[in-house]
Amino acid sequence: MKQREIAGQNVAEIGLGCMNLSHAYGHPLSEADAAKVIDAALDAGVRHFDSAALYGLGSNEILLGKLLKPHRKNIFLASKCGMTGVDGKRVIDGRPKTLRSTLEQSLQNLQTDVLDLYYLHRWDKSVPIEDSVGELSRLVDEGKIKAIGLSEVSSQTLQKAHAVHPIAAVQTEYSLWTRNPEIAVLEMCRKLGSAFVAFSPLARGYLSGQVTDKNALVDGDIRKGMPRFQPEHLQKNLALLAELKLISEAQQCTMAQVSLAWLLHQGPHIHLIPGTTQISHLRDNVGASDIRLTSTQLAKLRQVFHPKHISGPRYPSATQLEIDTEEF
């Protein structure tokens, strides 16, 4: 794969979001099956692996610690703090003391002495962003993390944080059906020299064309509670896929590959971390690095998936209150 810079390192432009292995989309993979996915990712040239203290309430980091330890010198390893599981419940806590203790546990779980990139998973709005980032900067000074990232923040919050310590990356949902970063933060990342890491670049499977019925989702799948996957919204959104399908046929590739390629065309500072539990999908995703879309195709997709055409908000109202991103 082609490489792009993030946190002072050049890594393949498509990485692996590892949440799916342990969290959020139904039943976690067994360690043996997860090992097959990780091995396939490494074989395909993936070097950027993304986890978080929240995923599987720590089990995702523990899993990756076992599977990636033999490859640690050759990979780019990222995790997140500020949103963890406490007594089985998700808690947002950006206090410096909490961030430090979370990092210490993450290093132990991931079986490493230092993380290449460490994100504040959510800005705890009860704690000034300067205080949270200030503690992360001390962890950089101590050599426990190499770079600081933020997740789901506005351009204004990014600027405040960057004034305390350089922010190496911002991770936010970005895809054809979630274009919010285009309001301001994508450009602010470019101006500040921060990488932009797109999570859910396939819109949680929607852009692959394989998620057509909420009722087909297994118990424990977070999409069951997301507005855009409710029948009244999903049917409207599915109608938008017709043009994506036509372009994929013209390119002789999959709809997922076109969707990922479109994102890569939006700027050289953009990295993608699609998640998957299936090796065939992983290889398909990585193949998007070779897709070149025409200017006409890029413009057509931008028009078809204009935010005004997308039905439903991306998060339930309670979750929406927890994030800081600009919204259409």
mmCIF file of N, CA and C in Angstrom, residues 108-183:
data_model
loop_
_atom_site.group_PDB
_atom_site.id
_atom_site.type_symbol
_atom_site.label_atom_id
_atom_site.label_comp_id
_atom_site.label_asym_id
_atom_site.label_seq_id
_atom_site.Cartn_x
_atom_site.Cartn_y
_atom_site.Cartn_z
ATOM 1 N N GLN A 108 0.387 -2.034 29.912
ATOM 2 C CA GLN A 108 0.455 -3.410 30.413
ATOM 3 C C GLN A 108 -0.347 -4.347 29.523
ATOM 4 N N ASN A 109 -1.559 -3.930 29.168
ATOM 5 C CA ASN A 109 -2.418 -4.772 28.325
ATOM 6 C C ASN A 109 -1.788 -5.029 26.957
ATOM 7 N N LEU A 110 -1.215 -3.983 26.376
ATOM 8 C CA LEU A 110 -0.675 -4.075 25.021
ATOM 9 C C LEU A 110 0.764 -4.605 24.988
ATOM 10 N N GLN A 111 1.302 -4.874 26.153
ATOM 11 C CA GLN A 111 2.645 -5.467 26.273
ATOM 12 C C GLN A 111 3.699 -4.645 25.528
ATOM 13 N N THR A 112 3.678 -3.339 25.819
ATOM 14 C CA THR A 112 4.639 -2.443 25.189
ATOM 15 C C THR A 112 5.055 -1.370 26.187
ATOM 16 N N ASP A 113 6.179 -0.743 25.935
ATOM 17 C CA ASP A 113 6.675 0.324 26.813
ATOM 18 C C ASP A 113 6.220 1.707 26.364
ATOM 19 N N VAL A 114 5.784 1.797 25.117
ATOM 20 C CA VAL A 114 5.411 3.103 24.573
ATOM 21 C C VAL A 114 4.396 2.915 23.458
ATOM 22 N N LEU A 115 3.470 3.862 23.352
ATOM 23 C CA LEU A 115 2.488 3.862 22.266
ATOM 24 C C LEU A 115 2.871 4.917 21.236
ATOM 25 N N ASP A 116 2.695 4.596 19.981
ATOM 26 C CA ASP A 116 3.024 5.542 18.912
ATOM 27 C C ASP A 116 2.069 6.727 18.896
ATOM 28 N N LEU A 117 0.832 6.488 19.285
ATOM 29 C CA LEU A 117 -0.183 7.539 19.275
ATOM 30 C C LEU A 117 -1.216 7.219 20.350
ATOM 31 N N TYR A 118 -1.547 8.221 21.152
ATOM 32 C CA TYR A 118 -2.514 8.021 22.234
ATOM 33 C C TYR A 118 -3.555 9.126 22.159
ATOM 34 N N TYR A 119 -4.797 8.734 21.958
ATOM 35 C CA TYR A 119 -5.897 9.681 21.779
ATOM 36 C C TYR A 119 -6.657 9.926 23.083
ATOM 37 N N LEU A 120 -7.168 11.130 23.215
ATOM 38 C CA LEU A 120 -8.253 11.385 24.149
ATOM 39 C C LEU A 120 -9.524 10.975 23.420
ATOM 40 N N HIS A 121 -10.110 9.856 23.843
ATOM 41 C CA HIS A 121 -11.207 9.230 23.110
ATOM 42 C C HIS A 121 -12.432 10.155 23.026
ATOM 43 N N ARG A 122 -12.724 10.800 24.140
ATOM 44 C CA ARG A 122 -13.765 11.823 24.174
ATOM 45 C C ARG A 122 -13.276 12.954 25.063
ATOM 46 N N TRP A 123 -13.609 14.177 24.671
ATOM 47 C CA TRP A 123 -13.335 15.301 25.540
ATOM 48 C C TRP A 123 -14.367 15.302 26.660
ATOM 49 N N ASP A 124 -13.910 15.179 27.882
ATOM 50 C CA ASP A 124 -14.758 15.300 29.067
ATOM 51 C C ASP A 124 -15.033 16.789 29.258
ATOM 52 N N LYS A 125 -16.243 17.213 28.969
ATOM 53 C CA LYS A 125 -16.561 18.636 28.959
ATOM 54 C C LYS A 125 -16.564 19.268 30.344
ATOM 55 N N SER A 126 -16.436 18.441 31.387
ATOM 56 C CA SER A 126 -16.306 18.977 32.738
ATOM 57 C C SER A 126 -14.855 19.285 33.091
ATOM 58 N N VAL A 127 -13.941 18.932 32.204
ATOM 59 C CA VAL A 127 -12.507 19.162 32.411
ATOM 60 C C VAL A 127 -11.988 19.997 31.241
ATOM 61 N N PRO A 128 -11.328 21.122 31.500
ATOM 62 C CA PRO A 128 -10.782 21.909 30.379
ATOM 63 C C PRO A 128 -9.887 21.048 29.494
ATOM 64 N N ILE A 129 -10.037 21.203 28.197
ATOM 65 C CA ILE A 129 -9.242 20.397 27.266
ATOM 66 C C ILE A 129 -7.756 20.627 27.512
ATOM 67 N N GLU A 130 -7.403 21.836 27.958
ATOM 68 C CA GLU A 130 -6.007 22.136 28.237
ATOM 69 C C GLU A 130 -5.453 21.257 29.364
ATOM 70 N N ASP A 131 -6.300 20.924 30.349
ATOM 71 C CA ASP A 131 -5.843 20.092 31.467
ATOM 72 C C ASP A 131 -5.614 18.650 31.018
ATOM 73 N N SER A 132 -6.542 18.118 30.227
ATOM 74 C CA SER A 132 -6.389 16.740 29.742
ATOM 75 C C SER A 132 -5.177 16.610 28.838
ATOM 76 N N VAL A 133 -5.041 17.532 27.903
ATOM 77 C CA VAL A 133 -3.907 17.478 26.978
ATOM 78 C C VAL A 133 -2.604 17.774 27.704
ATOM 79 N N GLY A 134 -2.665 18.619 28.725
ATOM 80 C CA GLY A 134 -1.470 18.896 29.501
ATOM 81 C C GLY A 134 -0.911 17.643 30.156
ATOM 82 N N GLU A 135 -1.796 16.793 30.670
ATOM 83 C CA GLU A 135 -1.331 15.539 31.275
ATOM 84 C C GLU A 135 -0.779 14.596 30.212
ATOM 85 N N LEU A 136 -1.428 14.546 29.058
ATOM 86 C CA LEU A 136 -0.909 13.708 27.977
ATOM 87 C C LEU A 136 0.465 14.203 27.521
ATOM 88 N N SER A 137 0.671 15.518 27.549
ATOM 89 C CA SER A 137 1.983 16.057 27.158
ATOM 90 C C SER A 137 3.067 15.609 28.133
ATOM 91 N N ARG A 138 2.713 15.479 29.399
ATOM 92 C CA ARG A 138 3.685 14.990 30.376
ATOM 93 C C ARG A 138 4.024 13.520 30.124
ATOM 94 N N LEU A 139 3.044 12.765 29.643
ATOM 95 C CA LEU A 139 3.306 11.370 29.288
ATOM 96 C C LEU A 139 4.240 11.281 28.075
ATOM 97 N N VAL A 140 4.143 12.261 27.174
ATOM 98 C CA VAL A 140 5.094 12.334 26.058
ATOM 99 C C VAL A 140 6.492 12.616 26.605
ATOM 100 N N ASP A 141 6.582 13.592 27.504
ATOM 101 C CA ASP A 141 7.879 13.948 28.080
ATOM 102 C C ASP A 141 8.528 12.764 28.799
ATOM 103 N N GLU A 142 7.685 11.908 29.379
ATOM 104 C CA GLU A 142 8.182 10.741 30.112
ATOM 105 C C GLU A 142 8.492 9.562 29.200
ATOM 106 N N GLY A 143 8.227 9.714 27.909
ATOM 107 C CA GLY A 143 8.538 8.657 26.954
ATOM 108 C C GLY A 143 7.556 7.506 26.938
ATOM 109 N N LYS A 144 6.356 7.713 27.475
ATOM 110 C CA LYS A 144 5.363 6.635 27.515
ATOM 111 C C LYS A 144 4.448 6.648 26.291
ATOM 112 N N ILE A 145 4.312 7.801 25.691
ATOM 113 C CA ILE A 145 3.600 7.914 24.412
ATOM 114 C C ILE A 145 4.428 8.816 23.507
ATOM 115 N N LYS A 146 4.370 8.550 22.217
ATOM 116 C CA LYS A 146 5.157 9.338 21.269
ATOM 117 C C LYS A 146 4.391 10.554 20.748
ATOM 118 N N ALA A 147 3.059 10.462 20.704
ATOM 119 C CA ALA A 147 2.272 11.548 20.123
ATOM 120 C C ALA A 147 0.863 11.535 20.704
ATOM 121 N N ILE A 148 0.210 12.693 20.623
ATOM 122 C CA ILE A 148 -1.132 12.879 21.184
ATOM 123 C C ILE A 148 -2.149 13.029 20.070
ATOM 124 N N GLY A 149 -3.298 12.386 20.247
ATOM 125 C CA GLY A 149 -4.411 12.541 19.325
ATOM 126 C C GLY A 149 -5.687 12.902 20.065
ATOM 127 N N LEU A 150 -6.662 13.386 19.327
ATOM 128 C CA LEU A 150 -7.993 13.680 19.861
ATOM 129 C C LEU A 150 -9.021 12.968 19.008
ATOM 130 N N SER A 151 -10.165 12.655 19.601
ATOM 131 C CA SER A 151 -11.229 11.988 18.852
ATOM 132 C C SER A 151 -12.541 12.740 19.017
ATOM 133 N N GLU A 152 -13.256 12.901 17.916
ATOM 134 C CA GLU A 152 -14.582 13.522 17.889
ATOM 135 C C GLU A 152 -14.589 14.920 18.521
ATOM 136 N N VAL A 153 -13.674 15.782 18.047
ATOM 137 C CA VAL A 153 -13.620 17.153 18.546
ATOM 138 C C VAL A 153 -13.852 18.148 17.423
ATOM 139 N N SER A 154 -14.215 19.356 17.794
ATOM 140 C CA SER A 154 -14.408 20.444 16.841
ATOM 141 C C SER A 154 -13.075 21.092 16.503
ATOM 142 N N SER A 155 -13.084 21.913 15.479
ATOM 143 C CA SER A 155 -11.861 22.621 15.102
ATOM 144 C C SER A 155 -11.437 23.589 16.207
ATOM 145 N N GLN A 156 -12.395 24.174 16.905
ATOM 146 C CA GLN A 156 -12.076 25.097 17.993
ATOM 147 C C GLN A 156 -11.361 24.368 19.132
ATOM 148 N N THR A 157 -11.878 23.200 19.509
ATOM 149 C CA THR A 157 -11.250 22.424 20.572
ATOM 150 C C THR A 157 -9.868 21.946 20.138
ATOM 151 N N LEU A 158 -9.738 21.580 18.893
ATOM 152 C CA LEU A 158 -8.444 21.158 18.364
ATOM 153 C C LEU A 158 -7.424 22.289 18.496
ATOM 154 N N GLN A 159 -7.816 23.490 18.150
ATOM 155 C CA GLN A 159 -6.899 24.625 18.253
ATOM 156 C C GLN A 159 -6.477 24.885 19.698
ATOM 157 N N LYS A 160 -7.421 24.796 20.632
ATOM 158 C CA LYS A 160 -7.093 24.990 22.045
ATOM 159 C C LYS A 160 -6.092 23.934 22.514
ATOM 160 N N ALA A 161 -6.337 22.698 22.123
ATOM 161 C CA ALA A 161 -5.452 21.605 22.527
ATOM 162 C C ALA A 161 -4.073 21.758 21.902
ATOM 163 N N HIS A 162 -4.055 22.134 20.639
ATOM 164 C CA HIS A 162 -2.791 22.259 19.894
ATOM 165 C C HIS A 162 -1.911 23.367 20.480
ATOM 166 N N ALA A 163 -2.530 24.351 21.125
ATOM 167 C CA ALA A 163 -1.761 25.422 21.752
ATOM 168 C C ALA A 163 -1.008 24.922 22.982
ATOM 169 N N VAL A 164 -1.481 23.810 23.565
ATOM 170 C CA VAL A 164 -0.824 23.215 24.730
ATOM 171 C C VAL A 164 0.286 22.271 24.293
ATOM 172 N N HIS A 165 -0.017 21.445 23.292
ATOM 173 C CA HIS A 165 0.943 20.469 22.771
ATOM 174 C C HIS A 165 0.517 20.095 21.357
ATOM 175 N N PRO A 166 1.456 19.922 20.431
ATOM 176 C CA PRO A 166 1.065 19.548 19.066
ATOM 177 C C PRO A 166 0.176 18.306 19.053
ATOM 178 N N ILE A 167 -0.913 18.408 18.324
ATOM 179 C CA ILE A 167 -1.840 17.283 18.170
ATOM 180 C C ILE A 167 -1.494 16.579 16.862
ATOM 181 N N ALA A 168 -1.044 15.346 16.983
ATOM 182 C CA ALA A 168 -0.547 14.620 15.814
ATOM 183 C C ALA A 168 -1.659 14.107 14.925
ATOM 184 N N ALA A 169 -2.840 13.854 15.509
ATOM 185 C CA ALA A 169 -3.925 13.269 14.715
ATOM 186 C C ALA A 169 -5.268 13.546 15.367
ATOM 187 N N VAL A 170 -6.272 13.662 14.532
ATOM 188 C CA VAL A 170 -7.662 13.724 14.987
ATOM 189 C C VAL A 170 -8.398 12.551 14.357
ATOM 190 N N GLN A 171 -9.084 11.792 15.205
ATOM 191 C CA GLN A 171 -9.864 10.653 14.709
ATOM 192 C C GLN A 171 -11.353 10.956 14.851
ATOM 193 N N THR A 172 -12.045 10.894 13.728
ATOM 194 C CA THR A 172 -13.471 11.203 13.696
ATOM 195 C C THR A 172 -14.130 10.359 12.612
ATOM 196 N N GLU A 173 -15.410 10.100 12.792
ATOM 197 C CA GLU A 173 -16.146 9.370 11.765
ATOM 198 C C GLU A 173 -16.186 10.200 10.483
ATOM 199 N N TYR A 174 -15.832 9.573 9.371
ATOM 200 C CA TYR A 174 -15.851 10.255 8.076
ATOM 201 C C TYR A 174 -16.080 9.218 7.001
ATOM 202 N N SER A 175 -17.084 9.468 6.185
ATOM 203 C CA SER A 175 -17.410 8.584 5.065
ATOM 204 C C SER A 175 -18.316 9.353 4.122
ATOM 205 N N LEU A 176 -18.714 8.713 3.050
ATOM 206 C CA LEU A 176 -19.635 9.370 2.126
ATOM 207 C C LEU A 176 -20.941 9.783 2.813
ATOM 208 N N TRP A 177 -21.372 9.014 3.811
ATOM 209 C CA TRP A 177 -22.646 9.386 4.447
ATOM 210 C C TRP A 177 -22.462 10.125 5.764
ATOM 211 N N THR A 178 -21.236 10.393 6.181
ATOM 212 C CA THR A 178 -20.965 11.240 7.342
ATOM 213 C C THR A 178 -19.862 12.214 6.948
ATOM 214 N N ARG A 179 -20.277 13.393 6.521
ATOM 215 C CA ARG A 179 -19.352 14.364 5.932
ATOM 216 C C ARG A 179 -19.030 15.515 6.892
ATOM 217 N N ASN A 180 -19.414 15.377 8.160
ATOM 218 C CA ASN A 180 -19.229 16.449 9.132
ATOM 219 C C ASN A 180 -17.811 17.017 9.195
ATOM 220 N N PRO A 181 -16.754 16.192 9.076
ATOM 221 C CA PRO A 181 -15.402 16.763 9.145
ATOM 222 C C PRO A 181 -15.142 17.852 8.103
ATOM 223 N N GLU A 182 -15.906 17.837 7.011
ATOM 224 C CA GLU A 182 -15.700 18.824 5.961
ATOM 225 C C GLU A 182 -16.137 20.222 6.379
ATOM 226 N N ILE A 183 -16.900 20.329 7.467
ATOM 227 C CA ILE A 183 -17.343 21.645 7.935
ATOM 228 C C ILE A 183 -16.140 22.487 8.342
#
